[in-house]
Amino acid sequence: MRPVVLCFSGLDPSGGAGLQADIETIASLGSHAAVVCTALTVQDSNRVYSFIPVDSTLLKAQARAVLADLPVTAIKIGMLGSVANVQVLGRLLANYPDLPVVLDPVLAANSGGILAGEQMMEALLNLLPRATLLTPNTVEARRLSRVDDLNEAVHILRARGSRHILLKGGHEPGEQICNRLYNEHGVVRESHWPRLPGEYHGSGCTLAAAIACLLAQGQSLRQAVELAEDYVATVLSRADRPRDSGQFLPVRIKP
Ligand code: PLP
């Protein structure tokens, strides 16, 4: 069977982010996505209006059924919806210490809509020791670490247990976007991307899902990040949008 990536994400009915981003990304990169729904969101391509988390016992049951049945080789974690869901997932992952985990600490949508409240911060920090790779943008890195300086933020997040960190620079000013991959020795890879005009919905989900998928296929972490960043650049370059003023939705599967 194709490598299986187990994804924990919310449902975004606009189809730009969350579960649909995971499924489309992983399918188009040649693997199979098994998806555990963590929350139902109400949103369009522009705004998050509200969400309700899935009950944590249901999350546990969904995950256990899949893990008992499918040959899962990597895990991708996105929006989790509630502290109870983070805690259940933490306990579950303790039983699978060898599976690579890509943790996208989703705190807000690109539009700014809040997807994780204050009480989620500590819960997410407790999950970091299980993260092979944490993929915060700079806003998330600052909020999670509670410091403004990004080097210090990375240091704090690494000290909380995340083995590698991919710090995404899209929210910083400038014509170029800089992403930095860190391990325990510091920056091991830096990539620069021209800033595309407009706002994009689901770019972070797409990147984390692509990295998890490539890890599931046996790529090294560096190679997975490199190939996944190229994939994201491609799907964003052909993104379309429902309204002139709206956010772009990545085109992950070529028509
Ligand atoms: N997960 C869900 C369910 C979402 O609805 C969103 C944003 O709307 C995200 C994750 C984060 O999206 P992005 O990849 O744009 O950061």
PDB file of C-alpha atoms and ligand atoms in Angstrom:
ATOM      1  CA  MET A   1       0.000   0.000   0.000  1.00  0.00           C
ATOM      2  CA  ARG A   2       1.068   3.609  -0.541  1.00  0.00           C
ATOM      3  CA  PRO A   3       2.593   5.184   2.582  1.00  0.00           C
ATOM      4  CA  VAL A   4      -0.169   6.331   4.925  1.00  0.00           C
ATOM      5  CA  VAL A   5      -0.156   9.695   6.684  1.00  0.00           C
ATOM      6  CA  LEU A   6      -2.543  10.058   9.597  1.00  0.00           C
ATOM      7  CA  CYS A   7      -3.757  13.654   9.830  1.00  0.00           C
ATOM      8  CA  PHE A   8      -5.470  15.386  12.738  1.00  0.00           C
ATOM      9  CA  SER A   9      -7.147  18.525  11.404  1.00  0.00           C
ATOM     10  CA  GLY A  10     -10.290  20.581  11.365  1.00  0.00           C
ATOM     11  CA  LEU A  11     -12.852  20.714   8.601  1.00  0.00           C
ATOM     12  CA  ASP A  12     -12.740  23.976   6.653  1.00  0.00           C
ATOM     13  CA  PRO A  13     -15.851  24.036   4.481  1.00  0.00           C
ATOM     14  CA  SER A  14     -14.218  26.458   2.020  1.00  0.00           C
ATOM     15  CA  GLY A  15     -11.850  23.636   1.105  1.00  0.00           C
ATOM     16  CA  GLY A  16      -8.727  25.785   1.353  1.00  0.00           C
ATOM     17  CA  ALA A  17      -7.278  24.611   4.660  1.00  0.00           C
ATOM     18  CA  GLY A  18      -7.590  21.796   7.180  1.00  0.00           C
ATOM     19  CA  LEU A  19      -8.587  18.276   6.222  1.00  0.00           C
ATOM     20  CA  GLN A  20      -9.094  19.023   2.568  1.00  0.00           C
ATOM     21  CA  ALA A  21      -5.644  20.572   2.307  1.00  0.00           C
ATOM     22  CA  ASP A  22      -4.193  17.434   3.885  1.00  0.00           C
ATOM     23  CA  ILE A  23      -6.073  15.021   1.648  1.00  0.00           C
ATOM     24  CA  GLU A  24      -5.362  16.864  -1.598  1.00  0.00           C
ATOM     25  CA  THR A  25      -1.698  17.430  -0.791  1.00  0.00           C
ATOM     26  CA  ILE A  26      -0.989  13.894   0.311  1.00  0.00           C
ATOM     27  CA  ALA A  27      -2.926  12.328  -2.558  1.00  0.00           C
ATOM     28  CA  SER A  28      -1.232  14.487  -5.162  1.00  0.00           C
ATOM     29  CA  LEU A  29       2.200  13.611  -3.738  1.00  0.00           C
ATOM     30  CA  GLY A  30       1.459   9.913  -4.068  1.00  0.00           C
ATOM     31  CA  SER A  31       0.488   8.778  -0.567  1.00  0.00           C
ATOM     32  CA  HIS A  32      -2.716   8.002   1.263  1.00  0.00           C
ATOM     33  CA  ALA A  33      -4.240  10.417   3.794  1.00  0.00           C
ATOM     34  CA  ALA A  34      -6.194   8.998   6.713  1.00  0.00           C
ATOM     35  CA  VAL A  35      -7.984  11.895   8.386  1.00  0.00           C
ATOM     36  CA  VAL A  36      -9.239  12.322  11.926  1.00  0.00           C
ATOM     37  CA  CYS A  37     -11.572  15.297  12.188  1.00  0.00           C
ATOM     38  CA  THR A  38     -10.761  17.402  15.267  1.00  0.00           C
ATOM     39  CA  ALA A  39     -13.189  20.287  14.809  1.00  0.00           C
ATOM     40  CA  LEU A  40     -15.878  21.645  12.553  1.00  0.00           C
ATOM     41  CA  THR A  41     -15.256  25.235  11.535  1.00  0.00           C
ATOM     42  CA  VAL A  42     -17.633  27.754  10.046  1.00  0.00           C
ATOM     43  CA  GLN A  43     -15.673  29.806   7.557  1.00  0.00           C
ATOM     44  CA  ASP A  44     -15.461  30.997   4.016  1.00  0.00           C
ATOM     45  CA  SER A  45     -12.298  31.643   2.032  1.00  0.00           C
ATOM     46  CA  ASN A  46     -11.843  34.909   3.927  1.00  0.00           C
ATOM     47  CA  ARG A  47     -12.959  34.564   7.505  1.00  0.00           C
ATOM     48  CA  VAL A  48     -13.403  32.144  10.371  1.00  0.00           C
ATOM     49  CA  TYR A  49     -16.805  32.718  11.997  1.00  0.00           C
ATOM     50  CA  SER A  50     -16.800  29.978  14.634  1.00  0.00           C
ATOM     51  CA  PHE A  51     -15.867  26.381  15.337  1.00  0.00           C
ATOM     52  CA  ILE A  52     -16.801  23.501  17.590  1.00  0.00           C
ATOM     53  CA  PRO A  53     -14.264  20.853  18.586  1.00  0.00           C
ATOM     54  CA  VAL A  54     -15.044  17.196  18.091  1.00  0.00           C
ATOM     55  CA  ASP A  55     -15.511  15.386  21.391  1.00  0.00           C
ATOM     56  CA  SER A  56     -12.155  14.003  22.560  1.00  0.00           C
ATOM     57  CA  THR A  57     -13.517  10.472  23.025  1.00  0.00           C
ATOM     58  CA  LEU A  58     -14.595  10.515  19.395  1.00  0.00           C
ATOM     59  CA  LEU A  59     -11.170  11.781  18.352  1.00  0.00           C
ATOM     60  CA  LYS A  60      -9.556   8.938  20.272  1.00  0.00           C
ATOM     61  CA  ALA A  61     -11.878   6.357  18.747  1.00  0.00           C
ATOM     62  CA  GLN A  62     -11.262   7.659  15.210  1.00  0.00           C
ATOM     63  CA  ALA A  63      -7.491   7.573  15.675  1.00  0.00           C
ATOM     64  CA  ARG A  64      -7.418   4.155  17.305  1.00  0.00           C
ATOM     65  CA  ALA A  65      -9.497   2.600  14.531  1.00  0.00           C
ATOM     66  CA  VAL A  66      -7.151   3.923  11.865  1.00  0.00           C
ATOM     67  CA  LEU A  67      -3.945   3.093  13.735  1.00  0.00           C
ATOM     68  CA  ALA A  68      -5.103  -0.449  14.347  1.00  0.00           C
ATOM     69  CA  ASP A  69      -5.903  -0.990  10.702  1.00  0.00           C
ATOM     70  CA  LEU A  70      -3.710   1.048   8.347  1.00  0.00           C
ATOM     71  CA  PRO A  71       0.109   1.022   8.026  1.00  0.00           C
ATOM     72  CA  VAL A  72       0.582   4.618   9.195  1.00  0.00           C
ATOM     73  CA  THR A  73       4.139   5.868   8.593  1.00  0.00           C
ATOM     74  CA  ALA A  74       3.834   9.542   9.562  1.00  0.00           C
ATOM     75  CA  ILE A  75       1.513  11.834  11.468  1.00  0.00           C
ATOM     76  CA  LYS A  76       0.475  15.380  10.665  1.00  0.00           C
ATOM     77  CA  ILE A  77      -1.188  17.521  13.316  1.00  0.00           C
ATOM     78  CA  GLY A  78      -3.015  20.752  12.516  1.00  0.00           C
ATOM     79  CA  MET A  79      -5.888  22.465  14.326  1.00  0.00           C
ATOM     80  CA  LEU A  80      -6.880  20.446  17.402  1.00  0.00           C
ATOM     81  CA  GLY A  81      -9.842  22.446  18.642  1.00  0.00           C
ATOM     82  CA  SER A  82      -9.707  21.817  22.409  1.00  0.00           C
ATOM     83  CA  VAL A  83      -7.319  21.180  25.288  1.00  0.00           C
ATOM     84  CA  ALA A  84      -8.985  17.785  25.787  1.00  0.00           C
ATOM     85  CA  ASN A  85      -8.153  16.863  22.183  1.00  0.00           C
ATOM     86  CA  VAL A  86      -4.506  17.876  22.630  1.00  0.00           C
ATOM     87  CA  GLN A  87      -4.270  15.783  25.789  1.00  0.00           C
ATOM     88  CA  VAL A  88      -5.882  12.716  24.222  1.00  0.00           C
ATOM     89  CA  LEU A  89      -3.548  12.994  21.255  1.00  0.00           C
ATOM     90  CA  GLY A  90      -0.523  13.335  23.553  1.00  0.00           C
ATOM     91  CA  ARG A  91      -1.440  10.105  25.345  1.00  0.00           C
ATOM     92  CA  LEU A  92      -2.096   8.324  22.057  1.00  0.00           C
ATOM     93  CA  LEU A  93       1.213   9.390  20.495  1.00  0.00           C
ATOM     94  CA  ALA A  94       3.107   8.037  23.492  1.00  0.00           C
ATOM     95  CA  ASN A  95       2.247   4.570  22.147  1.00  0.00           C
ATOM     96  CA  TYR A  96       3.901   5.303  18.782  1.00  0.00           C
ATOM     97  CA  PRO A  97       7.318   6.752  19.687  1.00  0.00           C
ATOM     98  CA  ASP A  98       8.881   5.891  16.319  1.00  0.00           C
ATOM     99  CA  LEU A  99       6.376   7.610  14.042  1.00  0.00           C
ATOM    100  CA  PRO A 100       7.566  10.973  12.693  1.00  0.00           C
ATOM    101  CA  VAL A 101       5.205  13.776  13.726  1.00  0.00           C
ATOM    102  CA  VAL A 102       4.832  17.100  11.920  1.00  0.00           C
ATOM    103  CA  LEU A 103       3.090  19.528  14.258  1.00  0.00           C
ATOM    104  CA  ASP A 104       1.598  22.653  12.713  1.00  0.00           C
ATOM    105  CA  PRO A 105       0.614  24.732  15.751  1.00  0.00           C
ATOM    106  CA  VAL A 106      -2.526  26.255  14.253  1.00  0.00           C
ATOM    107  CA  LEU A 107      -3.555  29.179  16.430  1.00  0.00           C
ATOM    108  CA  ALA A 108      -5.287  31.389  13.891  1.00  0.00           C
ATOM    109  CA  ALA A 109      -6.332  31.399  10.260  1.00  0.00           C
ATOM    110  CA  ASN A 110      -4.317  33.526   7.868  1.00  0.00           C
ATOM    111  CA  SER A 111      -7.209  36.002   7.979  1.00  0.00           C
ATOM    112  CA  GLY A 112      -6.621  36.319  11.742  1.00  0.00           C
ATOM    113  CA  GLY A 113      -9.629  34.284  12.923  1.00  0.00           C
ATOM    114  CA  ILE A 114      -8.776  32.591  16.213  1.00  0.00           C
ATOM    115  CA  LEU A 115      -8.644  28.777  16.068  1.00  0.00           C
ATOM    116  CA  ALA A 116      -7.001  28.181  19.468  1.00  0.00           C
ATOM    117  CA  GLY A 117      -7.540  30.178  22.663  1.00  0.00           C
ATOM    118  CA  GLU A 118      -5.035  31.038  25.400  1.00  0.00           C
ATOM    119  CA  GLN A 119      -5.605  27.825  27.338  1.00  0.00           C
ATOM    120  CA  MET A 120      -4.388  25.859  24.307  1.00  0.00           C
ATOM    121  CA  MET A 121      -0.871  27.279  24.564  1.00  0.00           C
ATOM    122  CA  GLU A 122       0.290  25.204  27.516  1.00  0.00           C
ATOM    123  CA  ALA A 123      -1.410  22.097  26.145  1.00  0.00           C
ATOM    124  CA  LEU A 124       0.351  22.501  22.795  1.00  0.00           C
ATOM    125  CA  LEU A 125       3.686  23.146  24.496  1.00  0.00           C
ATOM    126  CA  ASN A 126       3.303  19.815  26.290  1.00  0.00           C
ATOM    127  CA  LEU A 127       2.980  18.118  22.910  1.00  0.00           C
ATOM    128  CA  LEU A 128       6.325  19.454  21.653  1.00  0.00           C
ATOM    129  CA  PRO A 129       8.458  16.524  22.864  1.00  0.00           C
ATOM    130  CA  ARG A 130       6.564  14.376  20.352  1.00  0.00           C
ATOM    131  CA  ALA A 131       7.183  16.752  17.456  1.00  0.00           C
ATOM    132  CA  THR A 132       9.810  15.637  14.967  1.00  0.00           C
ATOM    133  CA  LEU A 133       9.159  18.969  13.305  1.00  0.00           C
ATOM    134  CA  LEU A 134       7.221  22.017  14.540  1.00  0.00           C
ATOM    135  CA  THR A 135       6.112  24.395  11.770  1.00  0.00           C
ATOM    136  CA  PRO A 136       5.117  27.715  13.362  1.00  0.00           C
ATOM    137  CA  ASN A 137       4.841  30.971  11.503  1.00  0.00           C
ATOM    138  CA  THR A 138       6.471  33.861  13.320  1.00  0.00           C
ATOM    139  CA  VAL A 139       3.186  34.914  14.950  1.00  0.00           C
ATOM    140  CA  GLU A 140       2.678  31.410  16.332  1.00  0.00           C
ATOM    141  CA  ALA A 141       6.304  31.133  17.468  1.00  0.00           C
ATOM    142  CA  ARG A 142       6.010  34.397  19.406  1.00  0.00           C
ATOM    143  CA  ARG A 143       2.646  33.508  20.939  1.00  0.00           C
ATOM    144  CA  LEU A 144       3.718  30.004  21.957  1.00  0.00           C
ATOM    145  CA  SER A 145       7.022  31.127  23.457  1.00  0.00           C
ATOM    146  CA  ARG A 146       5.637  34.400  24.862  1.00  0.00           C
ATOM    147  CA  VAL A 147       8.731  36.286  23.686  1.00  0.00           C
ATOM    148  CA  ASP A 148       9.172  38.711  20.833  1.00  0.00           C
ATOM    149  CA  ASP A 149      12.707  37.915  19.728  1.00  0.00           C
ATOM    150  CA  LEU A 150      12.544  35.089  17.190  1.00  0.00           C
ATOM    151  CA  ASN A 151      15.903  33.507  18.060  1.00  0.00           C
ATOM    152  CA  GLU A 152      14.831  33.377  21.676  1.00  0.00           C
ATOM    153  CA  ALA A 153      11.431  32.019  20.662  1.00  0.00           C
ATOM    154  CA  VAL A 154      13.047  29.175  18.712  1.00  0.00           C
ATOM    155  CA  HIS A 155      15.350  28.462  21.635  1.00  0.00           C
ATOM    156  CA  ILE A 156      12.381  28.232  24.026  1.00  0.00           C
ATOM    157  CA  LEU A 157      10.368  25.981  21.698  1.00  0.00           C
ATOM    158  CA  ARG A 158      13.363  23.691  21.196  1.00  0.00           C
ATOM    159  CA  ALA A 159      13.911  23.585  24.946  1.00  0.00           C
ATOM    160  CA  ARG A 160      10.275  22.479  25.337  1.00  0.00           C
ATOM    161  CA  GLY A 161      11.177  19.404  23.294  1.00  0.00           C
ATOM    162  CA  SER A 162      10.574  20.014  19.588  1.00  0.00           C
ATOM    163  CA  ARG A 163      13.452  18.340  17.741  1.00  0.00           C
ATOM    164  CA  HIS A 164      13.335  20.524  14.643  1.00  0.00           C
ATOM    165  CA  ILE A 165      11.578  23.797  13.926  1.00  0.00           C
ATOM    166  CA  LEU A 166      10.642  25.233  10.561  1.00  0.00           C
ATOM    167  CA  LEU A 167      10.026  28.921  11.219  1.00  0.00           C
ATOM    168  CA  LYS A 168       7.904  30.337   8.398  1.00  0.00           C
ATOM    169  CA  GLY A 169       8.523  33.979   7.616  1.00  0.00           C
ATOM    170  CA  GLY A 170       5.389  34.871   5.645  1.00  0.00           C
ATOM    171  CA  HIS A 171       4.044  37.189   8.334  1.00  0.00           C
ATOM    172  CA  GLU A 172       7.228  39.263   8.486  1.00  0.00           C
ATOM    173  CA  PRO A 173       7.469  42.405   6.303  1.00  0.00           C
ATOM    174  CA  GLY A 174       9.500  42.473   3.082  1.00  0.00           C
ATOM    175  CA  GLU A 175       9.425  41.438  -0.544  1.00  0.00           C
ATOM    176  CA  GLN A 176      11.137  38.145   0.214  1.00  0.00           C
ATOM    177  CA  ILE A 177       9.791  35.474   2.547  1.00  0.00           C
ATOM    178  CA  CYS A 178      12.467  33.626   4.504  1.00  0.00           C
ATOM    179  CA  ASN A 179      11.837  30.180   6.026  1.00  0.00           C
ATOM    180  CA  ARG A 180      14.414  28.767   8.442  1.00  0.00           C
ATOM    181  CA  LEU A 181      14.870  25.169   9.508  1.00  0.00           C
ATOM    182  CA  TYR A 182      16.496  24.684  12.928  1.00  0.00           C
ATOM    183  CA  ASN A 183      17.888  21.684  14.726  1.00  0.00           C
ATOM    184  CA  GLU A 184      19.707  21.567  18.058  1.00  0.00           C
ATOM    185  CA  HIS A 185      22.746  23.299  16.526  1.00  0.00           C
ATOM    186  CA  GLY A 186      20.853  26.231  15.001  1.00  0.00           C
ATOM    187  CA  VAL A 187      19.815  27.028  11.428  1.00  0.00           C
ATOM    188  CA  VAL A 188      20.437  24.108   9.066  1.00  0.00           C
ATOM    189  CA  ARG A 189      18.566  25.403   6.036  1.00  0.00           C
ATOM    190  CA  GLU A 190      17.288  28.758   4.885  1.00  0.00           C
ATOM    191  CA  SER A 191      15.089  29.353   1.874  1.00  0.00           C
ATOM    192  CA  HIS A 192      13.843  32.545   0.255  1.00  0.00           C
ATOM    193  CA  TRP A 193      10.647  33.005  -1.699  1.00  0.00           C
ATOM    194  CA  PRO A 194       9.311  36.018  -3.561  1.00  0.00           C
ATOM    195  CA  ARG A 195       6.181  37.291  -1.833  1.00  0.00           C
ATOM    196  CA  LEU A 196       3.180  36.581  -4.035  1.00  0.00           C
ATOM    197  CA  PRO A 197       0.490  39.246  -4.248  1.00  0.00           C
ATOM    198  CA  GLY A 198      -2.628  38.585  -2.149  1.00  0.00           C
ATOM    199  CA  GLU A 199      -3.482  36.357   0.792  1.00  0.00           C
ATOM    200  CA  TYR A 200      -3.500  32.567   0.690  1.00  0.00           C
ATOM    201  CA  HIS A 201      -5.769  30.211   2.587  1.00  0.00           C
ATOM    202  CA  GLY A 202      -4.337  26.878   3.679  1.00  0.00           C
ATOM    203  CA  SER A 203      -0.704  27.409   2.740  1.00  0.00           C
ATOM    204  CA  GLY A 204       0.553  26.330   6.172  1.00  0.00           C
ATOM    205  CA  CYS A 205      -1.620  23.205   6.198  1.00  0.00           C
ATOM    206  CA  THR A 206      -0.405  22.328   2.725  1.00  0.00           C
ATOM    207  CA  LEU A 207       3.249  22.709   3.690  1.00  0.00           C
ATOM    208  CA  ALA A 208       2.960  20.615   6.867  1.00  0.00           C
ATOM    209  CA  ALA A 209       0.979  17.899   5.075  1.00  0.00           C
ATOM    210  CA  ALA A 210       3.524  17.774   2.249  1.00  0.00           C
ATOM    211  CA  ILE A 211       6.427  17.427   4.695  1.00  0.00           C
ATOM    212  CA  ALA A 212       4.654  14.632   6.597  1.00  0.00           C
ATOM    213  CA  CYS A 213       3.884  12.886   3.317  1.00  0.00           C
ATOM    214  CA  LEU A 214       7.503  13.049   2.141  1.00  0.00           C
ATOM    215  CA  LEU A 215       8.749  11.804   5.525  1.00  0.00           C
ATOM    216  CA  ALA A 216       6.289   8.906   5.213  1.00  0.00           C
ATOM    217  CA  GLN A 217       7.912   8.131   1.855  1.00  0.00           C
ATOM    218  CA  GLY A 218      11.333   7.886   3.494  1.00  0.00           C
ATOM    219  CA  GLN A 219      12.849  11.271   2.621  1.00  0.00           C
ATOM    220  CA  SER A 220      15.217  12.876   5.102  1.00  0.00           C
ATOM    221  CA  LEU A 221      13.810  15.827   7.000  1.00  0.00           C
ATOM    222  CA  ARG A 222      15.853  18.367   5.042  1.00  0.00           C
ATOM    223  CA  GLN A 223      14.894  16.846   1.731  1.00  0.00           C
ATOM    224  CA  ALA A 224      11.240  16.648   2.781  1.00  0.00           C
ATOM    225  CA  VAL A 225      11.224  20.341   3.723  1.00  0.00           C
ATOM    226  CA  GLU A 226      12.915  21.308   0.466  1.00  0.00           C
ATOM    227  CA  LEU A 227      10.550  19.306  -1.743  1.00  0.00           C
ATOM    228  CA  ALA A 228       7.495  20.403   0.258  1.00  0.00           C
ATOM    229  CA  GLU A 229       8.428  24.075  -0.070  1.00  0.00           C
ATOM    230  CA  ASP A 230       8.756  23.632  -3.835  1.00  0.00           C
ATOM    231  CA  TYR A 231       5.346  21.929  -3.889  1.00  0.00           C
ATOM    232  CA  VAL A 232       3.754  24.803  -1.948  1.00  0.00           C
ATOM    233  CA  ALA A 233       5.324  27.373  -4.281  1.00  0.00           C
ATOM    234  CA  THR A 234       3.795  25.519  -7.240  1.00  0.00           C
ATOM    235  CA  VAL A 235       0.288  25.157  -5.796  1.00  0.00           C
ATOM    236  CA  LEU A 236       0.226  28.797  -4.671  1.00  0.00           C
ATOM    237  CA  SER A 237       1.436  30.031  -8.048  1.00  0.00           C
ATOM    238  CA  ARG A 238      -1.631  28.504  -9.690  1.00  0.00           C
ATOM    239  CA  ALA A 239      -4.094  29.344  -6.864  1.00  0.00           C
ATOM    240  CA  ASP A 240      -7.450  30.848  -7.693  1.00  0.00           C
ATOM    241  CA  ARG A 241      -9.944  32.852  -5.698  1.00  0.00           C
ATOM    242  CA  PRO A 242     -13.709  33.043  -5.530  1.00  0.00           C
ATOM    243  CA  ARG A 243     -13.917  36.838  -5.307  1.00  0.00           C
ATOM    244  CA  ASP A 244     -11.693  39.713  -6.423  1.00  0.00           C
ATOM    245  CA  SER A 245     -11.109  40.786  -2.830  1.00  0.00           C
ATOM    246  CA  GLY A 246     -10.874  37.308  -1.335  1.00  0.00           C
ATOM    247  CA  GLN A 247      -8.056  35.029  -0.312  1.00  0.00           C
ATOM    248  CA  PHE A 248      -6.575  32.661  -2.872  1.00  0.00           C
ATOM    249  CA  LEU A 249      -7.193  28.932  -2.530  1.00  0.00           C
ATOM    250  CA  PRO A 250      -4.225  26.726  -3.514  1.00  0.00           C
ATOM    251  CA  VAL A 251      -4.746  24.497  -6.546  1.00  0.00           C
ATOM    252  CA  ARG A 252      -3.192  21.314  -5.184  1.00  0.00           C
ATOM    253  CA  ILE A 253      -4.592  18.936  -7.744  1.00  0.00           C
ATOM    254  CA  LYS A 254      -3.945  19.986 -11.298  1.00  0.00           C
ATOM    255  CA  PRO A 255      -7.157  19.977 -13.365  1.00  0.00           C
TER     256      PRO A 255
HETATM  257  N1  PLP B   1      -6.879  24.269   9.986  1.00  0.00           N
HETATM  258  C1  PLP B   1      -8.130  24.668   9.773  1.00  0.00           C
HETATM  259  C2  PLP B   1      -9.258  23.729  10.015  1.00  0.00           C
HETATM  260  C3  PLP B   1      -8.369  25.937   9.316  1.00  0.00           C
HETATM  261  O1  PLP B   1      -9.628  26.298   9.082  1.00  0.00           O
HETATM  262  C4  PLP B   1      -7.275  26.836   9.087  1.00  0.00           C
HETATM  263  C5  PLP B   1      -7.481  28.172   8.594  1.00  0.00           C
HETATM  264  O2  PLP B   1      -8.520  28.629   8.271  1.00  0.00           O
HETATM  265  C6  PLP B   1      -6.002  26.394   9.330  1.00  0.00           C
HETATM  266  C7  PLP B   1      -5.843  25.105   9.767  1.00  0.00           C
HETATM  267  C8  PLP B   1      -4.779  27.233   9.110  1.00  0.00           C
HETATM  268  O3  PLP B   1      -4.688  27.601   7.798  1.00  0.00           O
HETATM  269  P1  PLP B   1      -3.344  28.136   7.115  1.00  0.00           P
HETATM  270  O4  PLP B   1      -2.732  26.999   6.417  1.00  0.00           O
HETATM  271  O5  PLP B   1      -3.849  29.168   6.172  1.00  0.00           O
HETATM  272  O6  PLP B   1      -2.485  28.660   8.199  1.00  0.00           O
END
